[in-house]
Coordinates of C-alpha atoms and ligand atoms in Angstrom, one line a residue:
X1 CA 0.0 0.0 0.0
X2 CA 1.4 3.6 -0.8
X3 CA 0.6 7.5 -1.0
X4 CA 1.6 9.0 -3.7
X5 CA 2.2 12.6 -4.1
X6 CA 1.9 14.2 -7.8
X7 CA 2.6 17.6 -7.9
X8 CA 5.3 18.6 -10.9
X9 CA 8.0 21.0 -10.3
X10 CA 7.3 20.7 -6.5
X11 CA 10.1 20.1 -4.0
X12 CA 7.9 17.1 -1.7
X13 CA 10.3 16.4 0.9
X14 CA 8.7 18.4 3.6
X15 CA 5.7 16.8 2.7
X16 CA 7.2 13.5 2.9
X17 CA 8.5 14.6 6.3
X18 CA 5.3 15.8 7.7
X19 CA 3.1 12.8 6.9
X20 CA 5.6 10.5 8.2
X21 CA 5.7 12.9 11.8
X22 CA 1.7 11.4 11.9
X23 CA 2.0 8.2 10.9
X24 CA 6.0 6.5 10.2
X25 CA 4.6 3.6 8.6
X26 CA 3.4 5.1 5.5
X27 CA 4.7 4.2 2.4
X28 CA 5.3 7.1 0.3
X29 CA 6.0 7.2 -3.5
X30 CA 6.9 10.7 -5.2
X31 CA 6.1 10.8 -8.7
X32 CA 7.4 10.0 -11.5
X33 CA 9.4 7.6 -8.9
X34 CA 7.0 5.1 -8.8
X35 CA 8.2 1.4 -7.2
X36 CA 5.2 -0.3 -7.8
X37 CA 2.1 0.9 -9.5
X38 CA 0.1 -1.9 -8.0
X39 CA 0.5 -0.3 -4.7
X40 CA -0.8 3.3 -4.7
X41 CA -4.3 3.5 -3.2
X42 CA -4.4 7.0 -2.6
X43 CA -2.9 10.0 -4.5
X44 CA -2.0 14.1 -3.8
X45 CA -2.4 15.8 -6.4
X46 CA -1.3 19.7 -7.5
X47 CA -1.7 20.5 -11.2
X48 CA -1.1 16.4 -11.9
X49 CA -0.5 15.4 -15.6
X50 CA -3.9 14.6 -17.1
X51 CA -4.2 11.2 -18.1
X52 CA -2.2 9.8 -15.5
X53 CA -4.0 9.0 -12.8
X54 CA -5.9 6.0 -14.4
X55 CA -2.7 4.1 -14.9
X56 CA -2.8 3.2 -11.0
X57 CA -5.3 -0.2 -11.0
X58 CA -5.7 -0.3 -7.4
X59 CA -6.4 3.5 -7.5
X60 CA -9.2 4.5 -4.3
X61 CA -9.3 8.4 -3.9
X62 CA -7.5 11.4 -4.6
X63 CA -6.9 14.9 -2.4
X64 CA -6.4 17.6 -3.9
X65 CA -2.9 19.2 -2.1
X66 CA -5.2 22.5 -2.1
X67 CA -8.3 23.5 -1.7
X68 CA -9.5 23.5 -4.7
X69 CA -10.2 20.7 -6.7
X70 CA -10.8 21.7 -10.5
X71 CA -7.0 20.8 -11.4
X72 CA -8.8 16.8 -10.7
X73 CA -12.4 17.0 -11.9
X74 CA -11.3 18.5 -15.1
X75 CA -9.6 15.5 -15.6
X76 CA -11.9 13.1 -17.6
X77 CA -9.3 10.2 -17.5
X78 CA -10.5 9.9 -13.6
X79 CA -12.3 7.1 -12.9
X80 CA -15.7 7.4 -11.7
X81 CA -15.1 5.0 -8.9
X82 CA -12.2 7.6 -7.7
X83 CA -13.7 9.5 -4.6
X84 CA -11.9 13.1 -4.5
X85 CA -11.8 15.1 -1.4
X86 CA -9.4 18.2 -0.4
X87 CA -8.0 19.9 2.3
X88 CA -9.7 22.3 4.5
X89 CA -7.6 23.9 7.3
X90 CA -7.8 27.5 9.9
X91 CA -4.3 28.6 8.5
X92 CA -6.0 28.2 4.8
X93 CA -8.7 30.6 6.0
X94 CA -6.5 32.6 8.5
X95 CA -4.1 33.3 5.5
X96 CA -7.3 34.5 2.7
X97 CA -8.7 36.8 5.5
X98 CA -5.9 38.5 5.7
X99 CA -4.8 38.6 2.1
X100 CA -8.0 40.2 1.2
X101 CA -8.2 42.8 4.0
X102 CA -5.0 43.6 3.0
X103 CA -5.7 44.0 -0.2
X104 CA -8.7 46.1 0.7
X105 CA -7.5 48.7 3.2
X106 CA -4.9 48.9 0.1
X107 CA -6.9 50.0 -1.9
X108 CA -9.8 51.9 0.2
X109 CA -6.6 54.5 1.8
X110 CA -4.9 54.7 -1.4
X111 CA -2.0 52.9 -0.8
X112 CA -1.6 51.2 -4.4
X113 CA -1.5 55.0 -5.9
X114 CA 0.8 55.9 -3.1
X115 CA 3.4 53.6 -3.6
X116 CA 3.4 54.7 -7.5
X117 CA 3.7 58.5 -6.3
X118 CA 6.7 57.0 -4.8
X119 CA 8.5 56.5 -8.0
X120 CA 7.3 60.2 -9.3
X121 CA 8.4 62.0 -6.1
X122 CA 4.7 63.0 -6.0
X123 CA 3.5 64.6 -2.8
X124 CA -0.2 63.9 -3.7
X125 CA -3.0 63.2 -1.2
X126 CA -6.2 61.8 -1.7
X127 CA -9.5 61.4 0.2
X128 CA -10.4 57.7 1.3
X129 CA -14.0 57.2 2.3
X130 CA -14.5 55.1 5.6
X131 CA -15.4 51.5 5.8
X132 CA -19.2 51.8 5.9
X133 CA -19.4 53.8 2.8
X134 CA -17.4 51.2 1.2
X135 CA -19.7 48.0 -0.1
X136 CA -17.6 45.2 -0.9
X137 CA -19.4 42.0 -2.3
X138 CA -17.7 38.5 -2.4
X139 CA -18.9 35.8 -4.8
X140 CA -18.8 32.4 -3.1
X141 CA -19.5 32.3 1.1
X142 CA -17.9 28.7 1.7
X143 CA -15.0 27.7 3.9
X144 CA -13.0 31.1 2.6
X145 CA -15.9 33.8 1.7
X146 CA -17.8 33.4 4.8
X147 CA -15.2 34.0 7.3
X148 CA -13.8 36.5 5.4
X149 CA -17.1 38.1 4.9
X150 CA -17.5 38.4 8.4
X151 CA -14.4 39.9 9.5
X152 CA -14.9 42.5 7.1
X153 CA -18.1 43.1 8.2
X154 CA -17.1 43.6 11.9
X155 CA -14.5 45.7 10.9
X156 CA -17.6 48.1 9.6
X157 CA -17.7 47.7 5.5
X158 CA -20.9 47.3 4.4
X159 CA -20.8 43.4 2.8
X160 CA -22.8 41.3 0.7
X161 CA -22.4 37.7 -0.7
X162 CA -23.4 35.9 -3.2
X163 CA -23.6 31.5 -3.3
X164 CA -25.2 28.6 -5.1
X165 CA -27.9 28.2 -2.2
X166 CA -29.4 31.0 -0.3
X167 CA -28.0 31.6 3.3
X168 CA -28.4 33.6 6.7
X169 CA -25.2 35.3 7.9
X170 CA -25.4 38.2 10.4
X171 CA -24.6 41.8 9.3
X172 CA -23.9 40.4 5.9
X173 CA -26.3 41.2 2.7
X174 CA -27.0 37.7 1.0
X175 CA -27.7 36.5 -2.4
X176 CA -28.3 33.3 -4.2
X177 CA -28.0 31.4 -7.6
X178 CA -27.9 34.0 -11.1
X179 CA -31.5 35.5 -10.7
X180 CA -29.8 37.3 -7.5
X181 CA -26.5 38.3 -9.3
X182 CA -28.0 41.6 -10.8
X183 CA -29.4 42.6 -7.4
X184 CA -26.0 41.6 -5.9
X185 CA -23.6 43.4 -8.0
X186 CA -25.4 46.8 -7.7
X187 CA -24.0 49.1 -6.0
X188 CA -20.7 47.0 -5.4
X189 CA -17.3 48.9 -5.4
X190 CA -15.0 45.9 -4.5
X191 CA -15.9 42.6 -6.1
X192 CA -14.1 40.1 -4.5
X193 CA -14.1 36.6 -6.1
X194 CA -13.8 33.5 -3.9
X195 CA -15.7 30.9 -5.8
X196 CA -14.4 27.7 -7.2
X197 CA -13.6 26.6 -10.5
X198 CA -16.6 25.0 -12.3
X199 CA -18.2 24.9 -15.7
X200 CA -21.1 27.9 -14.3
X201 CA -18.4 30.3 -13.0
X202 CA -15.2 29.6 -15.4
X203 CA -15.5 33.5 -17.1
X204 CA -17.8 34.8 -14.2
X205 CA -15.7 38.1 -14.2
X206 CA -16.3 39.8 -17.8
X207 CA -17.8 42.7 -19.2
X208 CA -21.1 42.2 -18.5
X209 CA -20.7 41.9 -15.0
X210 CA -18.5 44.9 -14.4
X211 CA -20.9 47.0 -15.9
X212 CA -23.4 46.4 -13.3
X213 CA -20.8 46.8 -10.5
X214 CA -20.5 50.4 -8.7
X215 CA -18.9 52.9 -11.0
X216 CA -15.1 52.8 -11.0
X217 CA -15.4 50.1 -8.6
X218 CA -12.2 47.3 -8.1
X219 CA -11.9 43.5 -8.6
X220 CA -9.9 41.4 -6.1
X221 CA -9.7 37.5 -7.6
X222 CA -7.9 35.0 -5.1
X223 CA -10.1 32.3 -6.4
X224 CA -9.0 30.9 -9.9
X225 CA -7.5 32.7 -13.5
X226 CA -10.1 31.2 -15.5
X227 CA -13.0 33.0 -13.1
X228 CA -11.9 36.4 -15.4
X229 CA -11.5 37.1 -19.3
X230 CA -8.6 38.9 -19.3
X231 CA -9.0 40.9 -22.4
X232 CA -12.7 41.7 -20.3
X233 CA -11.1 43.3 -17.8
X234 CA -8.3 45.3 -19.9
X235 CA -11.1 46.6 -22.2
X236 CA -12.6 47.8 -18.2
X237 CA -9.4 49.1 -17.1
X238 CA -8.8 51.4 -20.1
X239 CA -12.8 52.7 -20.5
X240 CA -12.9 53.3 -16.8
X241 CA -15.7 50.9 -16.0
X242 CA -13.3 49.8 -12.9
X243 CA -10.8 51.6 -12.0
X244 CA -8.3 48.6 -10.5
X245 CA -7.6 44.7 -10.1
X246 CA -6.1 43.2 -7.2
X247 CA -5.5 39.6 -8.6
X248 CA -3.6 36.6 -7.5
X249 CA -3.9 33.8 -9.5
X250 CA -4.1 33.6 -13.7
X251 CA -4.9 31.2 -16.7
X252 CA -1.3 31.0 -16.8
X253 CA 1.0 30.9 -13.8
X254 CA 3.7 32.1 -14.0
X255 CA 2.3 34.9 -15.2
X256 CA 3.7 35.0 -19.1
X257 CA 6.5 37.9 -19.1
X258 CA 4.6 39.3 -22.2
X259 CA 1.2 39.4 -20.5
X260 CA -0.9 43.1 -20.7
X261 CA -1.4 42.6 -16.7
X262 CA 2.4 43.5 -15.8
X263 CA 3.4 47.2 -15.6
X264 CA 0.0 48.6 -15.1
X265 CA -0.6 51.1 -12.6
X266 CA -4.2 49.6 -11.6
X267 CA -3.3 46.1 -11.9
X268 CA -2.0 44.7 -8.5
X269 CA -0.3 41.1 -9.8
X270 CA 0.8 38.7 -6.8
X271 CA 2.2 35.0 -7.5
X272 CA -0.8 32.9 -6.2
X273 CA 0.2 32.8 -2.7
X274 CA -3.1 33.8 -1.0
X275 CA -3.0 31.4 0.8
X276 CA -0.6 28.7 1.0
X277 CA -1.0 24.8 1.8
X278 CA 1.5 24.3 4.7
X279 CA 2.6 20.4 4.9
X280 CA 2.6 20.0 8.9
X281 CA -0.7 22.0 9.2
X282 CA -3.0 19.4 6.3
X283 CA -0.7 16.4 7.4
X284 CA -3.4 15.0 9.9
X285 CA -6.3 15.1 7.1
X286 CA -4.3 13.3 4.5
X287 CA -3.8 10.8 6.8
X288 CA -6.8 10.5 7.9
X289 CA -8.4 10.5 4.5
X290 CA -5.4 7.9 3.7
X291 CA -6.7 5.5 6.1
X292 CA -10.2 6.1 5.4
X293 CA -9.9 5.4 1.8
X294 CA -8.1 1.8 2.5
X295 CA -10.9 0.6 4.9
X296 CA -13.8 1.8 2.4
X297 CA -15.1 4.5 5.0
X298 CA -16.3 8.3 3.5
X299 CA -13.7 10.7 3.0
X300 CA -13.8 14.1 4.8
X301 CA -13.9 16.9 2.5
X302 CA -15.2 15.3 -0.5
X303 CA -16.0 16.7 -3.8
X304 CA -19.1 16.6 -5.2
X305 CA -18.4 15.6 -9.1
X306 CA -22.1 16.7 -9.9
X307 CA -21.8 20.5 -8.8
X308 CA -18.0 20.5 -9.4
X309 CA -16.6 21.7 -6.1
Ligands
LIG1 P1 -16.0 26.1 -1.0 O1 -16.3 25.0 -1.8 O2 -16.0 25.9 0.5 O3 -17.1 27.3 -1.2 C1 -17.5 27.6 -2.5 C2 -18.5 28.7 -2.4 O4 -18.8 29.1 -3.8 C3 -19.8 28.3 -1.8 O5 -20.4 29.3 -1.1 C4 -20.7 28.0 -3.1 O6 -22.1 28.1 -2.8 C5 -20.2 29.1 -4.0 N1 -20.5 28.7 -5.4 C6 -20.1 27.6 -6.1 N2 -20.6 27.6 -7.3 C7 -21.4 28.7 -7.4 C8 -22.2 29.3 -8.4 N3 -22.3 28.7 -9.7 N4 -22.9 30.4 -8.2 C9 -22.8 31.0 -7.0 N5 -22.0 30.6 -5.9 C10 -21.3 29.4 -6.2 O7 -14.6 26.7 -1.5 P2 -13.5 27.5 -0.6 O8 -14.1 28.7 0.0 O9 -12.7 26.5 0.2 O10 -12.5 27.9 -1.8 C11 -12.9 28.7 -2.9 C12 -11.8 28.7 -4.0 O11 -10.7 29.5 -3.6 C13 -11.1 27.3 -4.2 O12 -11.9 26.5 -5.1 C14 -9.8 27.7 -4.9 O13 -10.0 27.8 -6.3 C15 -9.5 29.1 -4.4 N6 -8.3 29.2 -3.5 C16 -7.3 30.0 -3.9 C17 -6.2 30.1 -3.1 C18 -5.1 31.1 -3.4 O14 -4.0 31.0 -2.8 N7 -5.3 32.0 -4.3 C19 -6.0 29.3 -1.9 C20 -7.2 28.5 -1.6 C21 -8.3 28.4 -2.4 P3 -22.9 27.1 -1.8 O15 -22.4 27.6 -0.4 O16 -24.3 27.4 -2.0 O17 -22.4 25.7 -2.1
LIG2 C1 -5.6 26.2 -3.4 C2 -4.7 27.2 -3.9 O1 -6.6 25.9 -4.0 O2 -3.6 27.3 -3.4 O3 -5.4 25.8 -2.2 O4 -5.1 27.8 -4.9

């Protein structure tokens, strides 16, 4: 019996480290070094070839190493039979919250036009408005957008969200499923997108959306790349439909050297590291998952293949 991690141009040896700090006896393989294929039951997985993982026969489940999934259930080679779960952890959240406040009180006192003044010697100050005449709206309220929600709403912004099935969240405006979407982008100024990859929200942030955001208004996207139509967003950027975009993850990471997001004043690029999967903290729940897998019991944190997150 083995665990096999898959994650390409990944240095795995912490993670190596960490599962064996919960459970010694576990058999790891680290692709492509694969002893005996026979073997795997379970699999990690970041950004995995496609086509791969049905060349395991004895193949139960896959985890995703992240939290989001879509790198696996995009990937049509994967046996029905395969379960997929992923990982789910307070650091995980912890980290988002404070990416996108950061990212907001950036942006609501001016710092990203600051820091540009900088390079221009520019003695320039601008007016800021105060949280609660900022309305900030974040599209998906699970495991990240709800706390996240909330701690921006106790810190006084005026919040809405938007999910799949209607919910009640204190001091938060919610909205559900695309008949809401109009209702919910009105009146927006920061859109922050926190929703997972699927085939209903893969180009979620285009034109047509920004238009019926706030005037001017900014987009923050620590979800996925393919959530935004990039040339959508320039065409935004240059008529003044938005005025700025906060973004941390792309179709194409690395970002391509070439790409019309570098060197723009109101484009905020960071490498994808919103929050980042830390081996000792999601050790526990791949083991756990590990050893449910081999005795047939249901995985924690599974995937629902239908809905596609
Ligand atoms: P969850 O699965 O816990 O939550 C997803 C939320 O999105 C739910 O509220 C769900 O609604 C909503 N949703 C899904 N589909 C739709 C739809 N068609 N219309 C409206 N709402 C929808 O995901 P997480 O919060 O754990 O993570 C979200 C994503 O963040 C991940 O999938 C990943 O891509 C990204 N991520 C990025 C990181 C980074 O470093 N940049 C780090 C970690 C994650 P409902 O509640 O009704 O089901
Ligand atoms: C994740 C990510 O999904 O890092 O965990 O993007």
């Amino acid at each position: 019996m083995s665990l096999l991690f898959i994650a390409p141009g990944r240095d795995l040896s912490s993670w190596e480290d960490a599962i064996h700090r919960v459970d010694s006896n576990i058999e790891i393989d680290i692709w492509p070094a694969i002893e005996d294929k026979d073997r795997v039951q379970f699999a990690v997985c970041w950004n995995h070839p496609q086509h791969l993982l049905d060349s395991f026969p004895n193949l139960k489940a896959v985890s995703s190493l992240g939290a989001g999934a879509d790198h696996l259930i995009s990937d049509k080679s994967l046996p029905e039979s395969i379960d997929i779960c992923r990982v789910v952890s307070p650091s995980l959240v912890q980290q988002m919250k404070e990416y996108i406040l950061a990212a907001i009180l950036n942006i609501q006192r001016n710092f990203v036009h600051y820091i540009r003044q900088n390079d221009q010697r520019k003695w320039q100050p601008h007016n800021h408005p105060s949280p609660k005449e900022l309305q900030v709206g974040i599209m998906g309220l699970g495991e990240l957008g709800k706390p996240t929600a909330k701690q921006l709403a106790e810190l006084g912004y005026q919040v809405s969200g938007w999910s799949r099935s209607a919910k009640e969240i204190e001091n938060i405006n919610t909205f559900a499923g695309e008949d809401e979407l109009v209702q919910f982008l009105e009146s927006t100024h920061i859109l922050i997108c926190l929703l997972p990859l699927t085939d209903e929200t893969k180009g979620i942030l285009n034109l047509n959306i920004f238009k019926q955001m706030d005037d001017h208004g900014w987009i923050i996207n620590a979800a996925r790349g393919e959530h935004l139509v990039d040339e959508d967003l320039i065409y935004a950027l240059d008529s003044n439909i938005l005025q700025g975009a906060w973004l941390d993850v792309f179709s194409e990471e690395p970002l391509p050297d070439k790409h019309a997001f570098w060197n723009r004043d109101n484009v905020i690029v960071t490498p994808h590291i919103a929050s980042i999967t830390k081996p000792d903290e999601i050790a526990n729940q791949i083991v756990e998952n590990y050893k449910r897998a081999l005795s047939g019991m249901e995985l924690n944190y599974t995937i629902d293949r239908e809905k596609g997150y």
